[in-house]
Amino acid sequence: MTGDGAGDQVSGGESQVSGAGDQVSGGESYGDFEPVIGLEVHCELRTRTKLFCGCPNSFGDAPNTNVCPVCLGLPGSLPVLNAKAVELAMRIGTALHCDIRPSSFHRKNYFYPDMPKDYQVSQYDEPINVGGWLELPDGSRVGIVRAHIEEDTGKTTHAGGTGRIHGSSYSLVDYNRAGVPLVEIVSEPDIRSAAQARLYAAELRAILVATGASDGRMEEGSMRVDANVSVRRRGASELGTRCEVKNLNSLRSLTRAIDYEVRRQVGIIEKGGAVAQETRHFDEAQGATVAMRSKEEAFDYRYFPEPDLVPLAPDAAWQSEVAASLGPMPAERRSRVSELIGARGGTAGDGATSASQIATVVELGLDGLVEAAVTSGVDPGLALARAANEAAAGGDAARGLDPAGFTALLKLEAARKLSATQAKAVLAEMLLHGGDPATIARAKGFEVMDEGELATVVRQVVDESPGEWHRYLEGEEKLAQFFVGKVMKATRGRADGKAVIAALDRLRS
Amino acid sequence: MTTGSPTPGVTRSAHEIARAVRNGDESALSVLQEHLEAIGSIDGEVHAFITLLDDQARSDAAEVDRRVAAGEDPGPLAGVPVALKDNLCTSGVPTTCASHILGSWRPPYDATVVERVRAAGAVIVGKTNMDEFAMGSSTETSAFGPTCNPLDLSRVPGGSSGGSAAAVAAGMVPLALGSDTGGSVRQPAAYCGVVGVKPTYGAVSRYGLVAFASSLDQVGPIARSVADAALLLDVIGGHDALDSTSLDRPPSRYAESLCLLDAGGHAPGEELVAGLHVGIVEELVAGADPLVARSVRAAAESLASYGATVDDVSIPELAYGLPAYYLIAPAEASSNLARYDGVRYGSRVDGPDVEAMNRATRAAGFGDEVKRRIMLGTYALSAGYYDAYYGKAQRVRTLIIDAFSAAYQRFDVLLGATAPTTAFPMGAKVDDPLSMYLSDVCTVPSSLAGHPAISVPFGRAEDGLPAGVQVLAPALGESVMLKVAAAVEAAGASIAPEPK
Ligand SMILES: [Zn+2]
């Protein structure tokens, strides 16, 4: 086994998708029918090198630059298993309460141009992680069947035609991704709605990030989801015929595709038809699932033990080392943040916003920032908002923020020494280049705007808009924002919104 | 095609050559020139080589000479010309596997064994002919035409490493590398009257050996003496981090231990085998042609006369070796050969879409025997058939390993024929795959078990052709196996007329 050394960070990050994006209504209803859903999640592991060779595992490089005889499957080349990938797989298994077992690799044989050897090396009947469960934020549990190691394929671009392989005039293959380590996490069919599927995927992503196994970037394909969907009459115990929906590359597509697929299957059954077992593809543009191949067309993968690799049996010492190195998982960290905020008499907006912000900061690993700030007396609502919104926008850089600096910034803002707009600008600078917030504020020319100066500006703005001022005096409260905007413009963001409203009030009374 | 022996080649051993070059008594360039001349005069008839590397060989030989002149030691194979079976990857040099499907592909890297041979000071003179993708027992399935047995040009040299065995037997090179999956080094060695070793699985790196059946393939040396074969084995063996199935062991020093005994010219048989317990395996003799069986018995008698205890032993499980082998090897091959799809390298026949291109490329690029084995293997792995074929074959493999272990409780080494017959006439079996497969019956058991085995010529059978005696040993039993082989060789030399 070759050592991968320390699992380097994948650099060059863009902003990360937060858990708090597009919420699903949760109001799906399929009449007399109940969906039964199981998810297969492919997670690219954040190793420095590929699964079986020393090529860099990195996204976005020029095509076919991170390749060698092994990951190109050249004749005579042989795989050597990356120990770091095994460690990350064990971290995932441990976090999902799986048993770590002696395991082995098989070959999954089928022809596809982006698969250099025309077989994929994967774990089959002896996966490394078996059994387990994942608890969703609502307390429900989804069973985990297995989480096994396999290699990724290359990427094909079809030119001409529809962009699909059929009808294209030629195809280009990039093998940079070929041989990148994956863990495939297969859930039990315990999921009962598109909303729950989304919660599961979001929670799993948070866990994958927390274990250090993945960067969780769905938009870069680091995490890809296939859904096995069937429906049955409520109260029935037997399962309906299932379809596998592939290509779910965001939480939004996952929700839309499952919702569409459930309705499609219900529609067929209600018309007296029978659902055909098939693999379907989610077409983002149409918002519909489209048949790819039927059960009869399914491949016979001719699995057999990979003779080029030896069995993998992590010893007890390695397993406990991995278990000991795992920090607290998202569920525990969320409750820790909630408790802290509760204990500080949190004023964090409404409950839903607060819960969603807590989920976001935990998923992105920014809960340490919030804890540091709140413990030092910063208002929990402010700390959560700045961490979940502005800091989160900084992507990977946010994890590098110094908790003391973050706390100092929020204290400046809370003391009205910086306006909200100024505080956000200082935070953006800290994310880009680091540094002390007070120093950055001074360098940017941000200074305390005293009440007298603010009152003068407010007076000017009121004088410039006598009509609006009159209506405001008559009780048209929403015009307050009109004046705040004017003051902000005049002070180039130096004023504090709340202070402006206070000044307006004083002027009105 | 004419019958009879062609021009005699060079007969000096690798040991002699290396000694002379290291001492500065002879230049590597002149050694090379002598061998290139032999190739020039012989290979037109024998056709052992697919690719000759004269220019590269000359510059490698010059480098060896430069190092000797500078007082450096170029290594244990200093200036020794070596031929490589054409399924060993050589950087920048075509590696064809004797197939059209690889086209003009040139690997961007050297196989580990090639690197090691070079690092030991050897001069690689060319790439040798073989059965296509090592699938065959006669070197007749080569896409570039057959190789002839240099001892009788009307006969096959055996296979699949027929080119390497013929090159060594004809005196075109003193050493060659072959690969042995089910007997592909040992059987051609027997047919050509030379020594061929199949090492313990994992003893020699497979990195850069184009795979036929990964759980069976091993690279092995072919030489005109056991000592020379041991010399090459020492160079190519030892752990390689690039091959996960490589055994974590230090490099061996078999040649040294044989040569210490060789101090007085010929190894005294008594010192090699006295006190050893040797078993003659009935199943590896009974089915053999009487001409061959007689050689095995005679070799055993010689060992007994040197002080070994010789007994007959029956290992009935070995009878299942051949059918198990012809399921496991094609199954692995069907997967290993999938990558020749026209997408990345090798030849391509275009089609209207990818699948059509794959199909046309493979239809045109592979020969009949390769297609037959891909189909056999695909079938053996298919859903619904896996347990009955591949699964059962793997269970047979376990049975054979257990049966061998039981035998090795009693015996230090086992003895049998290498092949049931001597070299058969060209064309005799090409249209009868089953009878061709039967020529592997004595060699596949060791392959399935992952054990080492060696073929040593022992005299000539009544048809005038050499008979190969096979010495089998338990895993990592190379040391005792080579000593017994050296004793068989010594005894054979005293009874046989010197080959021309
Ligand atoms: Zn690579």
mmCIF file of N, CA and C in Angstrom, chain A residues 419-475:
data_model
loop_
_atom_site.group_PDB
_atom_site.id
_atom_site.type_symbol
_atom_site.label_atom_id
_atom_site.label_comp_id
_atom_site.label_asym_id
_atom_site.label_seq_id
_atom_site.Cartn_x
_atom_site.Cartn_y
_atom_site.Cartn_z
ATOM 1 N N SER A 419 -20.582 50.236 10.766
ATOM 2 C CA SER A 419 -21.944 49.959 10.316
ATOM 3 C C SER A 419 -21.979 48.514 9.821
ATOM 4 N N ALA A 420 -23.193 47.998 9.622
ATOM 5 C CA ALA A 420 -23.311 46.630 9.114
ATOM 6 C C ALA A 420 -22.610 46.514 7.764
ATOM 7 N N THR A 421 -22.806 47.488 6.925
ATOM 8 C CA THR A 421 -22.192 47.455 5.594
ATOM 9 C C THR A 421 -20.673 47.462 5.691
ATOM 10 N N GLN A 422 -20.180 48.295 6.597
ATOM 11 C CA GLN A 422 -18.721 48.361 6.777
ATOM 12 C C GLN A 422 -18.189 47.046 7.342
ATOM 13 N N ALA A 423 -18.927 46.495 8.305
ATOM 14 C CA ALA A 423 -18.487 45.238 8.919
ATOM 15 C C ALA A 423 -18.390 44.134 7.857
ATOM 16 N N LYS A 424 -19.383 44.115 6.965
ATOM 17 C CA LYS A 424 -19.353 43.093 5.907
ATOM 18 C C LYS A 424 -18.153 43.293 4.987
ATOM 19 N N ALA A 425 -17.855 44.567 4.705
ATOM 20 C CA ALA A 425 -16.717 44.852 3.827
ATOM 21 C C ALA A 425 -15.409 44.430 4.499
ATOM 22 N N VAL A 426 -15.312 44.694 5.814
ATOM 23 C CA VAL A 426 -14.091 44.299 6.535
ATOM 24 C C VAL A 426 -13.967 42.772 6.542
ATOM 25 N N LEU A 427 -15.100 42.074 6.756
ATOM 26 C CA LEU A 427 -15.082 40.607 6.780
ATOM 27 C C LEU A 427 -14.634 40.051 5.427
ATOM 28 N N ALA A 428 -15.137 40.680 4.362
ATOM 29 C CA ALA A 428 -14.747 40.227 3.015
ATOM 30 C C ALA A 428 -13.239 40.346 2.842
ATOM 31 N N GLU A 429 -12.672 41.433 3.350
ATOM 32 C CA GLU A 429 -11.224 41.648 3.250
ATOM 33 C C GLU A 429 -10.466 40.605 4.082
ATOM 34 N N MET A 430 -11.016 40.316 5.281
ATOM 35 C CA MET A 430 -10.385 39.307 6.141
ATOM 36 C C MET A 430 -10.377 37.936 5.452
ATOM 37 N N LEU A 431 -11.444 37.644 4.732
ATOM 38 C CA LEU A 431 -11.520 36.360 4.028
ATOM 39 C C LEU A 431 -10.497 36.295 2.904
ATOM 40 N N LEU A 432 -10.304 37.422 2.243
ATOM 41 C CA LEU A 432 -9.373 37.447 1.113
ATOM 42 C C LEU A 432 -7.923 37.427 1.568
ATOM 43 N N HIS A 433 -7.582 38.303 2.501
ATOM 44 C CA HIS A 433 -6.169 38.462 2.849
ATOM 45 C C HIS A 433 -5.864 38.288 4.318
ATOM 46 N N GLY A 434 -6.876 38.018 5.149
ATOM 47 C CA GLY A 434 -6.647 37.913 6.581
ATOM 48 C C GLY A 434 -6.408 39.293 7.177
ATOM 49 N N GLY A 435 -6.005 39.330 8.437
ATOM 50 C CA GLY A 435 -5.677 40.620 9.071
ATOM 51 C C GLY A 435 -6.622 40.984 10.202
ATOM 52 N N ASP A 436 -6.203 42.008 10.884
ATOM 53 C CA ASP A 436 -6.938 42.471 12.068
ATOM 54 C C ASP A 436 -8.063 43.401 11.633
ATOM 55 N N PRO A 437 -9.291 43.200 12.149
ATOM 56 C CA PRO A 437 -10.438 43.987 11.660
ATOM 57 C C PRO A 437 -10.275 45.489 11.895
ATOM 58 N N ALA A 438 -9.747 45.887 13.068
ATOM 59 C CA ALA A 438 -9.612 47.318 13.348
ATOM 60 C C ALA A 438 -8.649 47.959 12.350
ATOM 61 N N THR A 439 -7.553 47.244 12.054
ATOM 62 C CA THR A 439 -6.569 47.770 11.116
ATOM 63 C C THR A 439 -7.176 47.909 9.721
ATOM 64 N N ILE A 440 -7.922 46.855 9.322
ATOM 65 C CA ILE A 440 -8.551 46.896 7.987
ATOM 66 C C ILE A 440 -9.531 48.070 7.922
ATOM 67 N N ALA A 441 -10.309 48.263 8.991
ATOM 68 C CA ALA A 441 -11.307 49.333 9.005
ATOM 69 C C ALA A 441 -10.625 50.686 8.854
ATOM 70 N N ARG A 442 -9.528 50.860 9.574
ATOM 71 C CA ARG A 442 -8.790 52.126 9.472
ATOM 72 C C ARG A 442 -8.271 52.322 8.058
ATOM 73 N N ALA A 443 -7.697 51.249 7.483
ATOM 74 C CA ALA A 443 -7.124 51.352 6.143
ATOM 75 C C ALA A 443 -8.199 51.697 5.119
ATOM 76 N N LYS A 444 -9.391 51.233 5.340
ATOM 77 C CA LYS A 444 -10.472 51.521 4.404
ATOM 78 C C LYS A 444 -11.098 52.900 4.678
ATOM 79 N N GLY A 445 -10.635 53.566 5.730
ATOM 80 C CA GLY A 445 -11.191 54.881 6.043
ATOM 81 C C GLY A 445 -12.517 54.799 6.765
ATOM 82 N N PHE A 446 -12.839 53.604 7.249
ATOM 83 C CA PHE A 446 -14.085 53.472 8.010
ATOM 84 C C PHE A 446 -13.828 54.086 9.389
ATOM 85 N N GLU A 447 -14.705 54.970 9.802
ATOM 86 C CA GLU A 447 -14.504 55.531 11.135
ATOM 87 C C GLU A 447 -15.849 55.666 11.806
ATOM 88 N N VAL A 448 -15.738 55.861 13.075
ATOM 89 C CA VAL A 448 -16.962 55.979 13.861
ATOM 90 C C VAL A 448 -17.685 57.250 13.414
ATOM 91 N N MET A 449 -18.940 57.147 13.075
ATOM 92 C CA MET A 449 -19.702 58.325 12.693
ATOM 93 C C MET A 449 -20.470 58.742 13.940
ATOM 94 N N ASP A 450 -20.109 59.886 14.484
ATOM 95 C CA ASP A 450 -20.760 60.220 15.751
ATOM 96 C C ASP A 450 -22.171 60.725 15.509
ATOM 97 N N GLU A 451 -22.927 60.789 16.582
ATOM 98 C CA GLU A 451 -24.353 61.120 16.475
ATOM 99 C C GLU A 451 -24.584 62.472 15.839
ATOM 100 N N GLY A 452 -23.689 63.421 16.191
ATOM 101 C CA GLY A 452 -23.834 64.779 15.656
ATOM 102 C C GLY A 452 -23.688 64.798 14.143
ATOM 103 N N GLU A 453 -22.668 64.107 13.636
ATOM 104 C CA GLU A 453 -22.421 64.080 12.194
ATOM 105 C C GLU A 453 -23.583 63.393 11.492
ATOM 106 N N LEU A 454 -24.035 62.300 12.094
ATOM 107 C CA LEU A 454 -25.147 61.552 11.501
ATOM 108 C C LEU A 454 -26.410 62.434 11.457
ATOM 109 N N ALA A 455 -26.664 63.148 12.571
ATOM 110 C CA ALA A 455 -27.866 63.990 12.637
ATOM 111 C C ALA A 455 -27.841 65.052 11.527
ATOM 112 N N THR A 456 -26.648 65.576 11.229
ATOM 113 C CA THR A 456 -26.511 66.583 10.177
ATOM 114 C C THR A 456 -26.881 65.994 8.813
ATOM 115 N N VAL A 457 -26.343 64.802 8.557
ATOM 116 C CA VAL A 457 -26.624 64.160 7.271
ATOM 117 C C VAL A 457 -28.123 63.855 7.149
ATOM 118 N N VAL A 458 -28.724 63.324 8.226
ATOM 119 C CA VAL A 458 -30.144 62.978 8.200
ATOM 120 C C VAL A 458 -30.964 64.244 7.903
ATOM 121 N N ARG A 459 -30.600 65.325 8.537
ATOM 122 C CA ARG A 459 -31.275 66.603 8.342
ATOM 123 C C ARG A 459 -31.237 67.003 6.858
ATOM 124 N N GLN A 460 -30.043 66.866 6.254
ATOM 125 C CA GLN A 460 -29.873 67.229 4.836
ATOM 126 C C GLN A 460 -30.778 66.389 3.953
ATOM 127 N N VAL A 461 -30.770 65.097 4.222
ATOM 128 C CA VAL A 461 -31.536 64.168 3.389
ATOM 129 C C VAL A 461 -33.031 64.470 3.489
ATOM 130 N N VAL A 462 -33.476 64.765 4.697
ATOM 131 C CA VAL A 462 -34.890 65.092 4.915
ATOM 132 C C VAL A 462 -35.255 66.375 4.154
ATOM 133 N N ASP A 463 -34.349 67.326 4.213
ATOM 134 C CA ASP A 463 -34.607 68.594 3.531
ATOM 135 C C ASP A 463 -34.694 68.423 2.016
ATOM 136 N N GLU A 464 -33.918 67.436 1.491
ATOM 137 C CA GLU A 464 -33.916 67.222 0.031
ATOM 138 C C GLU A 464 -35.180 66.529 -0.439
ATOM 139 N N SER A 465 -35.915 65.863 0.463
ATOM 140 C CA SER A 465 -37.103 65.117 0.053
ATOM 141 C C SER A 465 -38.312 65.498 0.917
ATOM 142 N N PRO A 466 -38.773 66.745 0.768
ATOM 143 C CA PRO A 466 -39.847 67.192 1.665
ATOM 144 C C PRO A 466 -41.135 66.373 1.507
ATOM 145 N N GLY A 467 -41.428 65.967 0.282
ATOM 146 C CA GLY A 467 -42.668 65.197 0.047
ATOM 147 C C GLY A 467 -42.676 63.899 0.833
ATOM 148 N N GLU A 468 -41.570 63.137 0.676
ATOM 149 C CA GLU A 468 -41.468 61.853 1.360
ATOM 150 C C GLU A 468 -41.509 62.061 2.870
ATOM 151 N N TRP A 469 -40.828 63.096 3.316
ATOM 152 C CA TRP A 469 -40.768 63.366 4.758
ATOM 153 C C TRP A 469 -42.179 63.620 5.286
ATOM 154 N N HIS A 470 -42.972 64.356 4.491
ATOM 155 C CA HIS A 470 -44.331 64.642 4.899
ATOM 156 C C HIS A 470 -45.144 63.350 5.035
ATOM 157 N N ARG A 471 -44.998 62.487 4.014
ATOM 158 C CA ARG A 471 -45.750 61.230 4.060
ATOM 159 C C ARG A 471 -45.294 60.355 5.241
ATOM 160 N N TYR A 472 -44.002 60.441 5.516
ATOM 161 C CA TYR A 472 -43.472 59.656 6.638
ATOM 162 C C TYR A 472 -44.102 60.154 7.936
ATOM 163 N N LEU A 473 -44.173 61.472 8.022
ATOM 164 C CA LEU A 473 -44.771 62.041 9.231
ATOM 165 C C LEU A 473 -46.234 61.650 9.361
ATOM 166 N N GLU A 474 -46.896 61.469 8.199
ATOM 167 C CA GLU A 474 -48.303 61.075 8.185
ATOM 168 C C GLU A 474 -48.482 59.609 8.596
ATOM 169 N N GLY A 475 -47.344 58.911 8.707
ATOM 170 C CA GLY A 475 -47.457 57.513 9.184
ATOM 171 C C GLY A 475 -47.072 56.456 8.152
#
